[in-house]
């Protein structure tokens, strides 16, 4: 899968945090950057001082976050002249990890976050149709191509990258930040390739075509329908997990 993403999409992941001083928030943002493919396997992270400046937190907070990532096996520290903190992107999560996480989410919370996601993603698609550049559309096409061949965790990453690129194409930093935030809450579950009802790449191609044609209302409609299908599928799986 291609690792290159738009500068605005990557920048959103490293924007200052709203809640200053929380190591958990820094760790969560870095985990998302790794799972989304914004940070590639074996890529060296910026220094603690640089990360602190980007996130708007103290170096102590960054250090605590990196300790948490090392404990999760997502970061390794190397000593010496060429040392530093390096990404260790997971190949695949434990087989039942997603089930445990989904059981912890109530159906009402799932619907509530889903409604918020619908509003953000729909607005982003409409603005992307009105504001995107040819380079933005080219990235969306590449992201769609990635989805055609992705399997397992790579499929989830590719799906999340596609929607992050749509948000970045909207040229709205706030919408992009909201997309990042909502993906951290829901994206890892929403885009699981669950059986034959998994999202069709043709849906992504249609969204991209609407954005390319500058048809904002169609782009919004297709995106909302795409998300609603994913939410309905996830709700069905959630109920099945809770049924004795």
Short mmCIF file of C-alpha atoms in Angstrom, two decimals, residues 56-182:
data_model
loop_
_atom_site.label_atom_id
_atom_site.label_comp_id
_atom_site.label_asym_id
_atom_site.label_seq_id
_atom_site.Cartn_x
_atom_site.Cartn_y
_atom_site.Cartn_z
CA UNK A 56 1.99 21.90 22.28
CA UNK A 57 2.92 19.85 25.34
CA UNK A 58 5.97 19.40 27.55
CA UNK A 59 8.85 17.05 26.75
CA UNK A 60 7.98 15.10 29.90
CA UNK A 61 4.50 14.46 28.48
CA UNK A 62 5.99 13.25 25.18
CA UNK A 63 8.42 11.01 27.06
CA UNK A 64 5.55 9.40 28.98
CA UNK A 65 3.63 8.86 25.72
CA UNK A 66 6.62 7.18 24.10
CA UNK A 67 6.97 4.86 27.10
CA UNK A 68 3.35 3.80 26.57
CA UNK A 69 4.00 3.16 22.86
CA UNK A 70 7.08 1.11 23.65
CA UNK A 71 5.00 -1.00 26.03
CA UNK A 72 2.53 -1.59 23.19
CA UNK A 73 5.36 -2.59 20.86
CA UNK A 74 4.65 0.28 18.47
CA UNK A 75 7.90 2.16 19.05
CA UNK A 76 11.46 1.04 19.73
CA UNK A 77 14.33 3.15 21.00
CA UNK A 78 17.82 2.76 19.57
CA UNK A 79 20.95 4.10 21.19
CA UNK A 80 24.03 5.62 19.63
CA UNK A 81 24.78 8.30 17.06
CA UNK A 82 21.98 7.20 14.71
CA UNK A 83 19.62 6.36 17.55
CA UNK A 84 16.20 7.69 18.44
CA UNK A 85 12.62 6.43 18.51
CA UNK A 86 11.51 4.32 15.53
CA UNK A 87 8.08 3.09 14.46
CA UNK A 88 7.20 -0.58 14.61
CA UNK A 89 3.98 -0.82 12.62
CA UNK A 90 2.00 -3.96 13.54
CA UNK A 91 1.49 -6.47 10.75
CA UNK A 92 -1.83 -7.67 12.17
CA UNK A 93 -3.68 -7.26 15.47
CA UNK A 94 -4.62 -10.24 17.66
CA UNK A 95 -7.52 -12.06 15.94
CA UNK A 96 -10.09 -11.24 18.62
CA UNK A 97 -8.87 -7.76 19.59
CA UNK A 98 -11.61 -5.99 17.65
CA UNK A 99 -14.31 -8.14 19.25
CA UNK A 100 -13.20 -7.14 22.74
CA UNK A 101 -13.20 -3.47 21.79
CA UNK A 102 -16.61 -3.64 20.12
CA UNK A 103 -18.16 -5.31 23.17
CA UNK A 104 -17.04 -2.33 25.27
CA UNK A 105 -19.02 0.11 23.11
CA UNK A 106 -22.76 0.45 23.72
CA UNK A 107 -25.09 0.51 20.74
CA UNK A 108 -26.29 4.00 21.68
CA UNK A 109 -22.70 5.29 21.81
CA UNK A 110 -22.02 3.63 18.47
CA UNK A 111 -25.00 5.41 16.92
CA UNK A 112 -24.13 8.73 18.56
CA UNK A 113 -20.54 8.74 17.32
CA UNK A 114 -21.80 7.49 13.97
CA UNK A 115 -24.20 10.45 13.64
CA UNK A 116 -21.34 12.84 14.39
CA UNK A 117 -19.14 11.07 11.84
CA UNK A 118 -21.89 11.31 9.21
CA UNK A 119 -22.13 15.07 9.69
CA UNK A 120 -18.37 15.60 9.49
CA UNK A 121 -17.65 13.23 6.59
CA UNK A 122 -20.63 14.47 4.57
CA UNK A 123 -19.61 18.10 4.98
CA UNK A 124 -16.00 17.26 4.14
CA UNK A 125 -17.01 15.48 0.92
CA UNK A 126 -19.16 18.43 -0.16
CA UNK A 127 -16.38 20.95 0.48
CA UNK A 128 -13.82 18.65 -1.21
CA UNK A 129 -15.96 18.76 -4.36
CA UNK A 130 -15.94 22.56 -4.21
CA UNK A 131 -12.30 23.13 -3.21
CA UNK A 132 -10.15 20.15 -4.18
CA UNK A 133 -7.20 20.49 -6.53
CA UNK A 134 -6.27 18.03 -9.29
CA UNK A 135 -3.56 16.74 -6.96
CA UNK A 136 -6.18 16.05 -4.26
CA UNK A 137 -8.30 14.06 -6.72
CA UNK A 138 -5.24 12.13 -7.87
CA UNK A 139 -4.56 11.14 -4.26
CA UNK A 140 -8.15 9.99 -3.84
CA UNK A 141 -7.81 7.82 -6.93
CA UNK A 142 -4.59 6.32 -5.57
CA UNK A 143 -6.31 5.66 -2.24
CA UNK A 144 -9.17 3.93 -4.08
CA UNK A 145 -6.68 1.77 -5.98
CA UNK A 146 -5.08 0.78 -2.66
CA UNK A 147 -8.44 -0.47 -1.44
CA UNK A 148 -8.84 -2.78 -4.44
CA UNK A 149 -5.93 -4.96 -3.38
CA UNK A 150 -5.83 -4.43 0.41
CA UNK A 151 -6.70 -7.26 2.78
CA UNK A 152 -7.12 -7.54 6.55
CA UNK A 153 -5.60 -4.70 8.55
CA UNK A 154 -4.28 -3.12 5.34
CA UNK A 155 -7.91 -2.79 4.18
CA UNK A 156 -8.82 -0.95 7.38
CA UNK A 157 -5.84 1.36 7.01
CA UNK A 158 -6.62 2.04 3.35
CA UNK A 159 -10.26 2.83 4.13
CA UNK A 160 -9.28 5.24 6.90
CA UNK A 161 -6.67 6.88 4.66
CA UNK A 162 -9.28 7.42 1.95
CA UNK A 163 -11.58 9.32 4.30
CA UNK A 164 -8.72 11.30 5.77
CA UNK A 165 -7.72 12.35 2.25
CA UNK A 166 -11.30 13.46 1.54
CA UNK A 167 -11.20 15.61 4.68
CA UNK A 168 -7.82 17.04 3.70
CA UNK A 169 -9.16 17.84 0.21
CA UNK A 170 -11.88 19.96 1.85
CA UNK A 171 -9.12 22.46 2.75
CA UNK A 172 -10.56 22.86 6.25
CA UNK A 173 -8.12 22.19 9.11
CA UNK A 174 -10.98 21.93 11.61
CA UNK A 175 -12.81 19.30 9.56
CA UNK A 176 -9.58 17.37 9.09
CA UNK A 177 -8.93 17.47 12.85
CA UNK A 178 -12.47 16.24 13.49
CA UNK A 179 -11.96 13.38 11.03
CA UNK A 180 -8.77 12.38 12.88
CA UNK A 181 -10.57 12.57 16.24
CA UNK A 182 -13.57 10.52 15.08
#
